[in-house]
Structures are given as structure tokens and as C-alpha cells.
Tab-separated table of C-alpha atoms and ligand atoms in Angstrom:
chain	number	residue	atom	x	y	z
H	1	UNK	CA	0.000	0.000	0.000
H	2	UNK	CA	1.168	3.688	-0.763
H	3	UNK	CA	0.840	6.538	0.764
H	4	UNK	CA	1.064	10.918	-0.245
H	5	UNK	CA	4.187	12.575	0.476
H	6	UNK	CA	2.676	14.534	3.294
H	7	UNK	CA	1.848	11.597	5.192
H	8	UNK	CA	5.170	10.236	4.138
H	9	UNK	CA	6.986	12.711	5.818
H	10	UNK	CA	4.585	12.987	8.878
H	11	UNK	CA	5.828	9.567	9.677
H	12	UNK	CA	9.612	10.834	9.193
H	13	UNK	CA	8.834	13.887	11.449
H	14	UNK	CA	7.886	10.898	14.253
H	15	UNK	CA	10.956	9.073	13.630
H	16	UNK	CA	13.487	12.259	14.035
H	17	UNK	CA	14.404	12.518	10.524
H	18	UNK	CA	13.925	16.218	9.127
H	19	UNK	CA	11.555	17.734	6.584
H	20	UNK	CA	10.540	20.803	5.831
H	21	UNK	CA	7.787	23.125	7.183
H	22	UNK	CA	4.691	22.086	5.229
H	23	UNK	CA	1.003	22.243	5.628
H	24	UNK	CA	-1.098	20.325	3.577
H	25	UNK	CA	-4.768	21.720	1.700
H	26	UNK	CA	-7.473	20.669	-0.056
H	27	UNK	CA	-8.720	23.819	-1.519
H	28	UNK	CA	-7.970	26.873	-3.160
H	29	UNK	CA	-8.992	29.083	-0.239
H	30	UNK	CA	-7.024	26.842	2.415
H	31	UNK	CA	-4.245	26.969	-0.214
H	32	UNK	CA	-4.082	30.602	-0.551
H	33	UNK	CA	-4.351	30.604	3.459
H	34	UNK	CA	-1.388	28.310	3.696
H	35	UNK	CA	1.089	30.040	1.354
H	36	UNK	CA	0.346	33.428	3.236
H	37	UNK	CA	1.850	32.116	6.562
H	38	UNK	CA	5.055	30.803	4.506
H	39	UNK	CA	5.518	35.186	3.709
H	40	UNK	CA	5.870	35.570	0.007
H	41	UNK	CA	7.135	32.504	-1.280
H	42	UNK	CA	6.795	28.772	-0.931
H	43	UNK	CA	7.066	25.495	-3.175
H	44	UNK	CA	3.354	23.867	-4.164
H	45	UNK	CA	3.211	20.149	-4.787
H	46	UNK	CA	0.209	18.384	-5.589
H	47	UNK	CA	-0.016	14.900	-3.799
H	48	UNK	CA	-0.628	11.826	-5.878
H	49	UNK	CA	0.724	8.211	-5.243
H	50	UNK	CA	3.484	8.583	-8.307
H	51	UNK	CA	6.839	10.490	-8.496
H	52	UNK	CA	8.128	12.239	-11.394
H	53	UNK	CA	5.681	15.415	-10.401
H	54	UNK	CA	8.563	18.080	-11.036
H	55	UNK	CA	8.840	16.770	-14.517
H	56	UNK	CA	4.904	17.333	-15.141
H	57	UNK	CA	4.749	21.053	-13.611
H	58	UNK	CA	3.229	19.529	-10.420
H	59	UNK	CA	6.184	20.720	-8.033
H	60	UNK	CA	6.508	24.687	-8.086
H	61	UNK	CA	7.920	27.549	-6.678
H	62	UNK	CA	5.470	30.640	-5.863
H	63	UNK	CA	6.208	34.198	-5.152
H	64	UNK	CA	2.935	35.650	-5.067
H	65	UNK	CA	-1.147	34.609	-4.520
H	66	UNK	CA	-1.629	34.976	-8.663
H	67	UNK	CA	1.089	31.955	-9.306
H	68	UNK	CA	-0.867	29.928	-6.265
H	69	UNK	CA	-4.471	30.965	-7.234
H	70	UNK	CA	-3.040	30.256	-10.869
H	71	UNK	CA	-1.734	26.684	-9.596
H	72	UNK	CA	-5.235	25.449	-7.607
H	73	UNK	CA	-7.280	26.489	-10.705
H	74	UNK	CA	-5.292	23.703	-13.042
H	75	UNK	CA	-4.647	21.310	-10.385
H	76	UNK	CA	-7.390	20.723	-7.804
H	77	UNK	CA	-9.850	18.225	-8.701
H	78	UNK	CA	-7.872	17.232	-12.454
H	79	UNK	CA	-6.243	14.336	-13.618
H	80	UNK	CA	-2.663	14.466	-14.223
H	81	UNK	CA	-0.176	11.887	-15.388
H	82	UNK	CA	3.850	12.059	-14.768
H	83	UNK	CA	6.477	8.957	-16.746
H	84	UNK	CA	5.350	6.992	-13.359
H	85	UNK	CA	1.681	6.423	-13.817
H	86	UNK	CA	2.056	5.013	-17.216
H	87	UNK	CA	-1.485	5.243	-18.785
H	88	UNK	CA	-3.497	5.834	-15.937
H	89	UNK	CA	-4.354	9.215	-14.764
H	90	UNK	CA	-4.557	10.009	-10.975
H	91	UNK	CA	-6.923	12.559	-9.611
H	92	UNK	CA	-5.152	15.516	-7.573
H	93	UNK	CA	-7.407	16.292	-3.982
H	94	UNK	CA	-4.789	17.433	-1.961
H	95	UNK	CA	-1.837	20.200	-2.570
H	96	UNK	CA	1.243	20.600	0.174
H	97	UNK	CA	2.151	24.116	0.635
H	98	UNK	CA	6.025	23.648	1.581
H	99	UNK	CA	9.378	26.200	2.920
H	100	UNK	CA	11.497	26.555	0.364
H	101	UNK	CA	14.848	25.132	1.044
H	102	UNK	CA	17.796	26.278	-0.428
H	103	UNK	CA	19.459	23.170	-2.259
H	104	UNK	CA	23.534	22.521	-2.347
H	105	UNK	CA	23.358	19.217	-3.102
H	106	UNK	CA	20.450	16.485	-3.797
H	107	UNK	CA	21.287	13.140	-3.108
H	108	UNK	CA	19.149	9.762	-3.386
H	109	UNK	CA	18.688	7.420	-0.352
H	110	UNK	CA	15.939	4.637	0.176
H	111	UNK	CA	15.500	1.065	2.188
H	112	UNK	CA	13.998	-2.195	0.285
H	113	UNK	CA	13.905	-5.584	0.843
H	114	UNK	CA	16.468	-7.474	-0.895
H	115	UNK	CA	14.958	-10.815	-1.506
H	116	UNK	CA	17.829	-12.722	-2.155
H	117	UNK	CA	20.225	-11.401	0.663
H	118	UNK	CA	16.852	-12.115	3.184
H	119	UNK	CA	18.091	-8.384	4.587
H	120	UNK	CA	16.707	-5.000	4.430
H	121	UNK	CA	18.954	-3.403	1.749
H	122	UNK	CA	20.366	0.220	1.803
H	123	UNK	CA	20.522	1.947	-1.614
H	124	UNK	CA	22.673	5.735	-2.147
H	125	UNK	CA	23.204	7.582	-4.553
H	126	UNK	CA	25.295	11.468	-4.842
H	127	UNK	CA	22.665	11.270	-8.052
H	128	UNK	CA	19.263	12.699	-6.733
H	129	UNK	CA	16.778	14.229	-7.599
H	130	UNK	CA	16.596	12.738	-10.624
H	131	UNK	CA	15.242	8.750	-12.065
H	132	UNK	CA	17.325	6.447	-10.027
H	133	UNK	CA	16.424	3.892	-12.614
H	134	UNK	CA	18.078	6.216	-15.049
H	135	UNK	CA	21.214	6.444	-12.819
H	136	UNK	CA	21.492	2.561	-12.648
H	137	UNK	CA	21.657	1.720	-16.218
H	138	UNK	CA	23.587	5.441	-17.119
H	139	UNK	CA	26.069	5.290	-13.958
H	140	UNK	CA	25.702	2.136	-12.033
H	141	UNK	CA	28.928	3.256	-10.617
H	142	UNK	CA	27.483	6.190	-8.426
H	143	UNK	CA	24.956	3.737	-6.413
H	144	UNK	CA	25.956	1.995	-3.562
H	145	UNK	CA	23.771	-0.850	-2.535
H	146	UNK	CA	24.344	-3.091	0.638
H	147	UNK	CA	22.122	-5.427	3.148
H	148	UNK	CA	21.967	-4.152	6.624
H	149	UNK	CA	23.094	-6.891	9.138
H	150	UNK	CA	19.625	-8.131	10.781
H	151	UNK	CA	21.450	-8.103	14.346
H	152	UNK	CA	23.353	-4.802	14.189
H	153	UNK	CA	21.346	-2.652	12.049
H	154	UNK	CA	23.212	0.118	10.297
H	155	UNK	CA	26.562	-0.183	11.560
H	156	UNK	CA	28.517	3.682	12.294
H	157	UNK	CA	30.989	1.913	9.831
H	158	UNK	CA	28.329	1.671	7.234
H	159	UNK	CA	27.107	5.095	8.031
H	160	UNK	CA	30.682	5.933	7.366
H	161	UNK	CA	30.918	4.872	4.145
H	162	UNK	CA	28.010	5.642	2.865
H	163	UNK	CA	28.833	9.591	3.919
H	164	UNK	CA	32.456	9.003	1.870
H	165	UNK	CA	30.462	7.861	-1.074
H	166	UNK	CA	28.113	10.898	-1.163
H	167	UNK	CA	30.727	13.414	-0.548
H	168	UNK	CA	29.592	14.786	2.808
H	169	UNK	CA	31.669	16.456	5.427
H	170	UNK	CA	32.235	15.059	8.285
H	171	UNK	CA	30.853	17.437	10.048
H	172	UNK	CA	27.286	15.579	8.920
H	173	UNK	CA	28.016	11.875	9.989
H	174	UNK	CA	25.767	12.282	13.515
H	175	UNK	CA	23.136	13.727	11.137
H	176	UNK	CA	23.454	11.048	8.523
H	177	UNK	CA	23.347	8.525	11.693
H	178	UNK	CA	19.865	9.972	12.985
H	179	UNK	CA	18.414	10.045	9.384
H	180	UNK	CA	19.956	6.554	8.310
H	181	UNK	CA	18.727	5.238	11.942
H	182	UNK	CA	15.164	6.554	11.956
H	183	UNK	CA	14.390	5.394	8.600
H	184	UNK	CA	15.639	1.295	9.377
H	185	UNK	CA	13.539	1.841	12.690
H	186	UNK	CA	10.382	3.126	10.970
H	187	UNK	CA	11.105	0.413	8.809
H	188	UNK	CA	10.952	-2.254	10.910
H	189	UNK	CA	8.108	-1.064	13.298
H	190	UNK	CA	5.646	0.124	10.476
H	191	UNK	CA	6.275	-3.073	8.174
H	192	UNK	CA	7.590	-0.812	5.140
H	193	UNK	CA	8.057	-2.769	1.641
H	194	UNK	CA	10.050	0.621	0.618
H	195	UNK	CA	11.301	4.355	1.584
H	196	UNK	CA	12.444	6.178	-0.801
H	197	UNK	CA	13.853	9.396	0.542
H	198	UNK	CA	14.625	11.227	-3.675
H	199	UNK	CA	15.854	13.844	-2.976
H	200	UNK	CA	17.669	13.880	0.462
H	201	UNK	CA	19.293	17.563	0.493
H	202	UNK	CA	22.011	19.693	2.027
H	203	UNK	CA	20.508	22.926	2.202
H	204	UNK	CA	22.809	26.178	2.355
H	205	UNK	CA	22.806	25.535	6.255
H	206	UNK	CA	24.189	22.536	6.076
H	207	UNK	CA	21.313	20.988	7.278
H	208	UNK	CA	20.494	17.040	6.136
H	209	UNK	CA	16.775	17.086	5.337
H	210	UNK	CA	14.496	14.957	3.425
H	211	UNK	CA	12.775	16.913	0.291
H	212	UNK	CA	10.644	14.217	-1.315
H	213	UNK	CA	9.402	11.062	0.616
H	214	UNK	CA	7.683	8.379	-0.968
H	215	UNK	CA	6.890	5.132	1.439
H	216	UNK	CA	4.768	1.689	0.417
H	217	UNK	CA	3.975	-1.041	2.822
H	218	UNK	CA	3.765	-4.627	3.390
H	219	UNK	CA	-0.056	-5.147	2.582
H	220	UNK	CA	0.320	-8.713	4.353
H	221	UNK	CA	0.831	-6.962	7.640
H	222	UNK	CA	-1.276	-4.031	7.530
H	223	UNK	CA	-3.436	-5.577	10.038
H	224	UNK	CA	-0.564	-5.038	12.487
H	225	UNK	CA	-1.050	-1.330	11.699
H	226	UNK	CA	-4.542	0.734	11.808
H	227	UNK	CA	-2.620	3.540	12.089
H	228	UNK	CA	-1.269	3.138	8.998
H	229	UNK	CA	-4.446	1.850	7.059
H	230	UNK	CA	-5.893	5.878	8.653
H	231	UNK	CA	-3.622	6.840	5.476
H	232	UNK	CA	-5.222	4.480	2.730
H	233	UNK	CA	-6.546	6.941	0.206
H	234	UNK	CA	-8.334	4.599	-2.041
H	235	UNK	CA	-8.657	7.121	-4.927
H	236	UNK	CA	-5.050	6.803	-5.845
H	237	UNK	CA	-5.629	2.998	-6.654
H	238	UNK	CA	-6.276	1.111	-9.364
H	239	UNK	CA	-9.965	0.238	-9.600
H	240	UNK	CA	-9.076	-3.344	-10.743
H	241	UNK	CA	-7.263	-3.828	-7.594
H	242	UNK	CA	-9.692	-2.744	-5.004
H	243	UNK	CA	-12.478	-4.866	-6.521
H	244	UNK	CA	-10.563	-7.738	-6.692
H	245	UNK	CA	-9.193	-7.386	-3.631
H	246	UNK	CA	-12.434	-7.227	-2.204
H	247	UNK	CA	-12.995	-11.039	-3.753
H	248	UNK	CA	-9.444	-12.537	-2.432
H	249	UNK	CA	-7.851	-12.533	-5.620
H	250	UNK	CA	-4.275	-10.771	-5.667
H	251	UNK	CA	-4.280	-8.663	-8.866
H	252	UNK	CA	-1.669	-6.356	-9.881
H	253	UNK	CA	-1.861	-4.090	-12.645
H	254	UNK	CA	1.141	-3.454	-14.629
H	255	UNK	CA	1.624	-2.534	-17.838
H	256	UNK	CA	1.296	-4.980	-20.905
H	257	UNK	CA	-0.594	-6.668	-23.532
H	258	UNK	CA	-0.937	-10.382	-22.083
H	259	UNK	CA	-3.672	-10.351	-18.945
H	260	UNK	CA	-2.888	-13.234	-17.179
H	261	UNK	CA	-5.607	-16.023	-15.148
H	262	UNK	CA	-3.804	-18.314	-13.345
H	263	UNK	CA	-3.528	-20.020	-9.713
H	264	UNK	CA	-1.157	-20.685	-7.391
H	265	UNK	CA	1.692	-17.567	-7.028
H	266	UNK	CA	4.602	-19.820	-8.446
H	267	UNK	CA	2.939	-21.240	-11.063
H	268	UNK	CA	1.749	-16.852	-12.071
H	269	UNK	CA	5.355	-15.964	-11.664
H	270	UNK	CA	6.335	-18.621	-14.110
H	271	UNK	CA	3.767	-17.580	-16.204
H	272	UNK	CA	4.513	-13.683	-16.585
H	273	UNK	CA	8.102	-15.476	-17.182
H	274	UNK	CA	6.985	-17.192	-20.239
H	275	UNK	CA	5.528	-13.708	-21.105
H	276	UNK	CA	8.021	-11.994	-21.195
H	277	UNK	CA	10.667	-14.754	-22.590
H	278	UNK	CA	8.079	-14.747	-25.922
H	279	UNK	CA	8.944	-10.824	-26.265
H	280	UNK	CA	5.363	-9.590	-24.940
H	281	UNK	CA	4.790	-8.100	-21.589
H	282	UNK	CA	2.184	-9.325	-18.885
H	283	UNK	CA	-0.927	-7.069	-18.305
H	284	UNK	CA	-1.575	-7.575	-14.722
H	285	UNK	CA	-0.631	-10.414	-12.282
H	286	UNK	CA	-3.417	-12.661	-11.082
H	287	UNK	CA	-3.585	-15.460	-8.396
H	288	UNK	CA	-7.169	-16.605	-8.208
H	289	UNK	CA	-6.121	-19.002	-5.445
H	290	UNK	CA	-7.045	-22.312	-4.073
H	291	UNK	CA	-11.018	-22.924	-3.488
H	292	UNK	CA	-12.379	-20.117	-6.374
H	293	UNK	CA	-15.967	-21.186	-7.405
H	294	UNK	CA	-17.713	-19.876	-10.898
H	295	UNK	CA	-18.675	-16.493	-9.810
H	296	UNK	CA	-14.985	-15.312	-8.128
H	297	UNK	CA	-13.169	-16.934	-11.564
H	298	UNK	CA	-16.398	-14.727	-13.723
H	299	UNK	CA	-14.788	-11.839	-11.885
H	300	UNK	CA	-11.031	-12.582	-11.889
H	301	UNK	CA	-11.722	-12.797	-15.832
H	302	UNK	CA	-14.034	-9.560	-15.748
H	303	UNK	CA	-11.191	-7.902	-14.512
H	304	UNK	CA	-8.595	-8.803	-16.785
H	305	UNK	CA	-11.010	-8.230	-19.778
H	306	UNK	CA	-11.984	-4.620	-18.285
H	307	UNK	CA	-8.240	-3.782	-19.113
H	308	UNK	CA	-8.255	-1.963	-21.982
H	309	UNK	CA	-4.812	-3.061	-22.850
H	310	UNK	CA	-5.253	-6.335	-22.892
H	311	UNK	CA	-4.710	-8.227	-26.508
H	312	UNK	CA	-4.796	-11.531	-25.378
H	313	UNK	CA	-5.524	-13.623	-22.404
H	314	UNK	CA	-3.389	-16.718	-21.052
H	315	UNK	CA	-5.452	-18.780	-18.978
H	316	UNK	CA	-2.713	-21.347	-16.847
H	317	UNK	CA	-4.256	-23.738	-14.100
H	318	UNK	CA	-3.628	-25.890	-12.433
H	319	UNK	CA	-7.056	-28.316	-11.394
H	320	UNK	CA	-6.726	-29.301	-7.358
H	321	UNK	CA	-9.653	-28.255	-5.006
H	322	UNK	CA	-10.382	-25.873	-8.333
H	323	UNK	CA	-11.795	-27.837	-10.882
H	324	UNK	CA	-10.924	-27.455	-14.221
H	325	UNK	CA	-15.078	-27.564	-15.743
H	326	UNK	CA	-16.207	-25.088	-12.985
H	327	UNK	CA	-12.978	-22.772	-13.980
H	328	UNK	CA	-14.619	-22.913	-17.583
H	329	UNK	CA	-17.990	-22.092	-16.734
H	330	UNK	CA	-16.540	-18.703	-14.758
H	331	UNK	CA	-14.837	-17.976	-17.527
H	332	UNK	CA	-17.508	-18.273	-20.100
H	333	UNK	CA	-20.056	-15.672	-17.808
H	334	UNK	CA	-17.320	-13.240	-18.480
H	335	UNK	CA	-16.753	-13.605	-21.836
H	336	UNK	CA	-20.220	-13.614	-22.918
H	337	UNK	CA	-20.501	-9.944	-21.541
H	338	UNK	CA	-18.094	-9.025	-24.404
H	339	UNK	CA	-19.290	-11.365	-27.265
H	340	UNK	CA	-17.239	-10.659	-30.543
H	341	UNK	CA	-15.203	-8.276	-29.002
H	342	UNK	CA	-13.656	-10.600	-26.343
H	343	UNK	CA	-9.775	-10.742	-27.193
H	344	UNK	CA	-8.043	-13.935	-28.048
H	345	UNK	CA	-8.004	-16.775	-25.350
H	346	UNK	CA	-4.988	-19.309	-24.520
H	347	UNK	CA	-5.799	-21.757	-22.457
H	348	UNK	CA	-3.675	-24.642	-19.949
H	349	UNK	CA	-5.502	-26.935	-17.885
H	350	UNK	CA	-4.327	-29.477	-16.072
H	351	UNK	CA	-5.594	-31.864	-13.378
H	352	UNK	CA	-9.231	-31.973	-11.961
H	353	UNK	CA	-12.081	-32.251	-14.138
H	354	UNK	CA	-9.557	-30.623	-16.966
H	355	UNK	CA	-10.797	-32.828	-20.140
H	356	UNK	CA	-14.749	-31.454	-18.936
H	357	UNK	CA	-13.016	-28.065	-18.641
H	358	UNK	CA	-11.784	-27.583	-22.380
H	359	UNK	CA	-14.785	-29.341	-23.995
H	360	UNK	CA	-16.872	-26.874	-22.465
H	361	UNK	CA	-14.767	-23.971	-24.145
H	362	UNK	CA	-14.540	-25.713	-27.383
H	363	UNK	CA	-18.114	-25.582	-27.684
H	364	UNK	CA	-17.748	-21.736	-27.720
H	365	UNK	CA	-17.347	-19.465	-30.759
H	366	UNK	CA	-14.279	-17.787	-28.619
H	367	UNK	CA	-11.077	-17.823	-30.524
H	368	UNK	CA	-9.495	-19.802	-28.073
H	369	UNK	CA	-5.929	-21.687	-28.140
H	370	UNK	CA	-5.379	-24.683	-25.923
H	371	UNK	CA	-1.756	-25.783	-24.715
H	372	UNK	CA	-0.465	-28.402	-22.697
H	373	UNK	CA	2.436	-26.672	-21.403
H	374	UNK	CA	4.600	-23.372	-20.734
H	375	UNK	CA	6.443	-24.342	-24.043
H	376	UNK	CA	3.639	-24.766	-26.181
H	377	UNK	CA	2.145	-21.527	-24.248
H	378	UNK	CA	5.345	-19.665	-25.797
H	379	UNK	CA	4.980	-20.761	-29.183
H	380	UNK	CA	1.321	-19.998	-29.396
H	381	UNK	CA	2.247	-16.252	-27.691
H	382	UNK	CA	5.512	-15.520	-30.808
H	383	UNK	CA	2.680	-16.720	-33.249
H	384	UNK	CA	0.545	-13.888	-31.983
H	385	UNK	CA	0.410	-10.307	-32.495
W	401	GDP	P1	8.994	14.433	-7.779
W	401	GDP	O1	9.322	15.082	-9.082
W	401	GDP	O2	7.600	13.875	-7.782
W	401	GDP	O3	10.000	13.413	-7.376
W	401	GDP	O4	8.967	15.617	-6.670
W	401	GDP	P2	10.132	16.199	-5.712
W	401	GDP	O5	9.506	16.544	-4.443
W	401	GDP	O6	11.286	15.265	-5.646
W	401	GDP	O7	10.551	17.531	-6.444
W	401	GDP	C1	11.205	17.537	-7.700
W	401	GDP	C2	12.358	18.502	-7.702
W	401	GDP	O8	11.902	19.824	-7.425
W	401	GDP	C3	13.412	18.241	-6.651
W	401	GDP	O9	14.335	17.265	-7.052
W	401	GDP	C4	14.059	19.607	-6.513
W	401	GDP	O10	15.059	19.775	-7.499
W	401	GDP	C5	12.924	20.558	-6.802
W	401	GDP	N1	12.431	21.150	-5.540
W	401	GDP	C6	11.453	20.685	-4.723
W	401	GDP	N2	11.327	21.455	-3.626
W	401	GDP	C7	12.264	22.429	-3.734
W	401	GDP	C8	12.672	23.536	-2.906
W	401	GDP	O11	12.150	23.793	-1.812
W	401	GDP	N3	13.693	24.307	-3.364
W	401	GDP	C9	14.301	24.066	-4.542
W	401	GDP	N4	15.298	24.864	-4.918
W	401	GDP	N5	13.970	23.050	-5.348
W	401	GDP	C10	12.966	22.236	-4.949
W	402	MN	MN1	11.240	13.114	-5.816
């Protein structure tokens, strides 16, 4: 789950890490309000769940009420789009009214977990403030990226090293400390997936303080945290994913051509694998899970045909408590909502009831490809599009 900047950096603020004066509106009037008590100038930002705002005019420096009354009237209540929300739009309810810091130096810091290291990784870079992505395949060389010992936590000798690789005096290493500290501990506690502190700056006082804060969190243990579901603004997600959420069926949107309907995680990683090896690019991941009957697979394939990207869709299961015929009947309830315009179907069943499953497609007029394995799956996707 994401979360706006402003709450982002509310939780930093509780953690001792240092942000800039800000106060957060929701209309032109508490916007104008708000950029009075910052005297005559002040940076705007509108708050959506993407970066790359600057880029798209959404971060701005004002100097008088024209520029802010100018700013409300294009940005409250529109939909904008930066190089991080792809296709989709996202609808702008909130502006932050922020000080205006005086930047020396912008620098890139954030916290993941690194899967294969089982450790909370630390990634710098002296390159902020601009597409980290962009600085790994440019300059790999100016990112430093290392697991955090589970005992210790950041070690001072880590700290250390990570202030020699972004340049900064030593004069900053207890400040570095605090910020490097607070963010593993908010970390931990809150059950972050990521922070993403782009930019951290040294400001002309010398000051360390964190510009831009973008934080996501481990939706398996939200539970653990109402305080942190408070800051679920649901308008920021994908509809796809809240309704299927709402059914049990993990769905995540991304960006490609193939929607995918399969179940079981592994066997939907391997799947999106296949994808991708054939040169296309999955459309969504989708785990209907274990015990789906007719009406939560009609939905799971709703879903995937509601994405207007979507040119073709690989069916891959896997019959066990889900049978294979009932899968099939699901299926067909969706489909039938889209007659002749439904996209092209390629199908994999194995196991339960998975002989019942295909004769009942074949009896469709759906242009519908059947395969017996990821292989075959390939060669069917290269023949396509
Ligand atoms: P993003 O584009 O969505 O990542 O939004 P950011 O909050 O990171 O802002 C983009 C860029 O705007 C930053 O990298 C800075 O260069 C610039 N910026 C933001 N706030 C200020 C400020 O207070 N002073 C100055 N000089 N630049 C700022
Ligand atoms: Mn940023």
C-alpha cells in the first residue's frame, strides 16, 4: 500500500528525521491561506501516489497569490499523469504548501527488501533528484547498494561509508546517523516494503533534510497497523485492484498486452516469465487461489477483460480443489458480456475435471488456443500479435 508525500513525511517527522515546514490543503482558499503564513514565497506540490511530479509542472515555486491561485485552478480536482503512472491518470485532492529550502546538493537514499540477501537493503546515490532507474543503467557506478546486518542494524561503519560515497563532510556523519537510523527503525516497526527518501538535500545551512518522501507497505501486515491503514486513500488505486481485492484474488496491474488467469503464485510468476521470454509483456498479475468457485473466476476474468490493454488472455491452471469444468464455466459468464469483441483466449488446464473443462470452451465461438504446457504456451504467444 502507498501513501502521499505529506503523510510520508509525517511519519519521518515521528521518527526524528527532518523535513521541511509544510502544511497540507485541499482547496484553493485553504491553499491561498497556507502560502500566506510561509511570507511571500513557498514550493506547491500536488499529492498523488506517483513520483516524477517536477517533470509534469506539479512541483513549483510561488512568489505571489496569482502563481498559487493560478496553480489550484489547473490542479485541484484534475487528472494528471507524470512517466510513473504510465497510462493511468490520478486525480489531484490534496496540494502541500512547503518552505522553500535552499538546495547545495540532492542526493538519493531509500530502504527495500532485498529478496535474495533475506536483509533490508540500503541503496545511495550522490545522483538525486533525478530517475534512479536512469542512474542505474547510465552510472551504475554512483549507487551503492548493501544489506543491513539483521542483528546490528546500520553499523557507524556503514554510516561511514556511505557519507564518503556521497561526498559529505564530516561534520554531517551524527546527522546522517539519525536520518539513516530513523528510517531502518520506521522500517521495521511500520512493516515498510520501501522508503524512498529522492531527494535527500544539504541545504545552504548545512542541514540534512528529506525533500521528497515516498513510502509503500507490506499489505500482508497491515493488520498489524490501523494507524497506517488511517492513510489508505483509495482514490489513488487502481480500480481493478480494489475490486478484486475485495474477492481474495491478488491482482496487480502493470503494464502490458498479455492479462494473465492463473492459480497458485509460483505457477503466475512462471507464467509472466513465459511472457516476457516470448517478447510480450504481462498485463496484470493474477492469483485466483485455491477454493475459487464460478462467480470469483467470472470476476477474476471480468477484470482482466476490463483492461483496456489487454490483446490476449493466457489462462494457466492448475485443477486441485479448483476444478478445471467449474474454472470454464466462470470464464464463459465473463466472456459472454463481451461477445465478438472478447480478445483472443490461450488456455492450460491441467488436473481436476480438466478434459470437462476444455470441452466446455470448445463448444464456444471464442477464438481460443489450448496448450499443454509453458512451451507450447510460448509458441502460441511468438505466433501472436
Ligand atoms: P517528484 O518530481 O515527484 O520526485 O517531486 P520532488 O519533491 O522530488 O521535487 C522535484 C524537484 O523539485 C526536486 O528534485 C528539486 O530539485 C525541486 N524542488 C522541490 N522542492 C524544492 C525547494 O524547496 N527548493 C528548490 N530549490 N527546489 C525544490
Ligand atoms: Mn522526488
Amino acid at each position: 500500500m502507498k501513501i502521499h508525500e505529506y503523510q510520508s513525511k509525517e511519519l519521518l517527522k515521528l521518527f526524528g528525521i527532518p523535513t521541511p515546514e509544510s502544511i497540507v490543503t485541499e482547496n484553493k482558499i485553504s491553499l491561498l491561506n497556507a502560502f500566506k503564513e510561509f511570507g511571500s514565497r513557498a514550493v506547491l506540490k500536488v499529492q498523488v501516489h506517483a513520483g516524477g511530479r517536477g517533470k509534469s509542472g506539479g512541483v513549483k515555486l510561488v512568489e505571489n497569490s496569482k502563481d498559487v491561485n493560478d496553480f489550484a485552478d489547473k490542479f485541484f480536482g484534475k487528472y494528471f499523469k507524470t512517466i510513473q503512472t504510465g497510462n493511468d491518470s490520478v486525480l489531484i485532492n490534496k496540494i502541500l504548501v512547503e518552505e522553500v529550502s535552499n538546495i547545495l546538493s540532492e542526493m538519493y537514499l531509500a530502504l527495500l527488501v532485498d529478496g535474495s540477501h533475506q536483509s533490508i537493503n540500503i541503496i545511495v546515490s550522490p545522483e538525486g533528484g533525478t530517475d534512479i532507474e536512469e542512474v542505474a543503467s547510465k552510472n551504475p557506478e554512483k549507487i551503492l547498494n548493501f544489506p543491513v546486518n539483521t542483528i546490528l542494524g546500520p553499523t557507524d561503519f556503514q554510516i561511514r561509508e556511505i557519507l564518503d560515497f556521497l561526498s559529505l563532510d564530516i561534520k554531517s556523519f551524527s546527522k546522517l546517523k539519525n536520518i539513516i537510523q530513523g528510517l531502518y527503525k520506521l522500517y521495521l516497526e511500520k512493516d515498510c516494503s520501501l522508503i524512498e527518501i529522492n531527494p535527500l538535500i544539504v541545504d545552504n545551512r548545512h542541514e540534512l533534510i528529506a525533500l521528497d518522501a515516498k513510502i509503500s507497505f507490506d499489505e500482508d501486515a497491515l493488520y498489524k497497523h490501523e494507524d497506517i491503514l488511517d492513510l489508505r486513500d483509495i482514490n489513488q488505486e487502481n480500480e481493478i485492484e480494489i475490486q478484486t481485492a475485495e474477492l481474495g484474488i491478488k491482482y496487480v496491474q502493470l503494464k502490458g498486452s498479455v492479462g494473465c488467469i492463473v492459480n497458485g503464485a509460483g505457477l503466475a510468476m512462471a507464467t509472466m516469465d513465459v511472457i516476457q521470454s516470448s517478447g510480450l509483456k504481462p498485463a496484470n498479475f493474477l492469483d485466483i487461489g485455491g477454493g475459487a468457485d464460478e462467480e470469483k473466476i467470472s470476476k477474476a476474468m471480468s477484470a482482466v477483460l476490463s483492461d483496456v490493454n489487454v490483446k490476449i488472455v493466457l489462462v494457466n491452471l492448475f485443477g486441485g480443489i479448483l476444478r478445471c469444468d467449474v474454472a470454464s464455466r466462470g470464464f464463459i459468464m465473463a466472456l459472454d458480456k463481451y461477445q465478438s469483441s472478447a480478445p483472443k483466449l490461450i488456455i492450460r488446464m491441467q488436473g481436476t475435471n480438466s478434459e470437462e473443462g476444455k470441452d466446455i470452451l470448445n463448444a464456444t465461438n471464442y477464438n481460443i488456443s489450448f496448450a499443454e504446457n509453458l512451451d507450447q504456451i510460448s509458441k502460441i504467444l511468438m505466433d501472436k500479435e
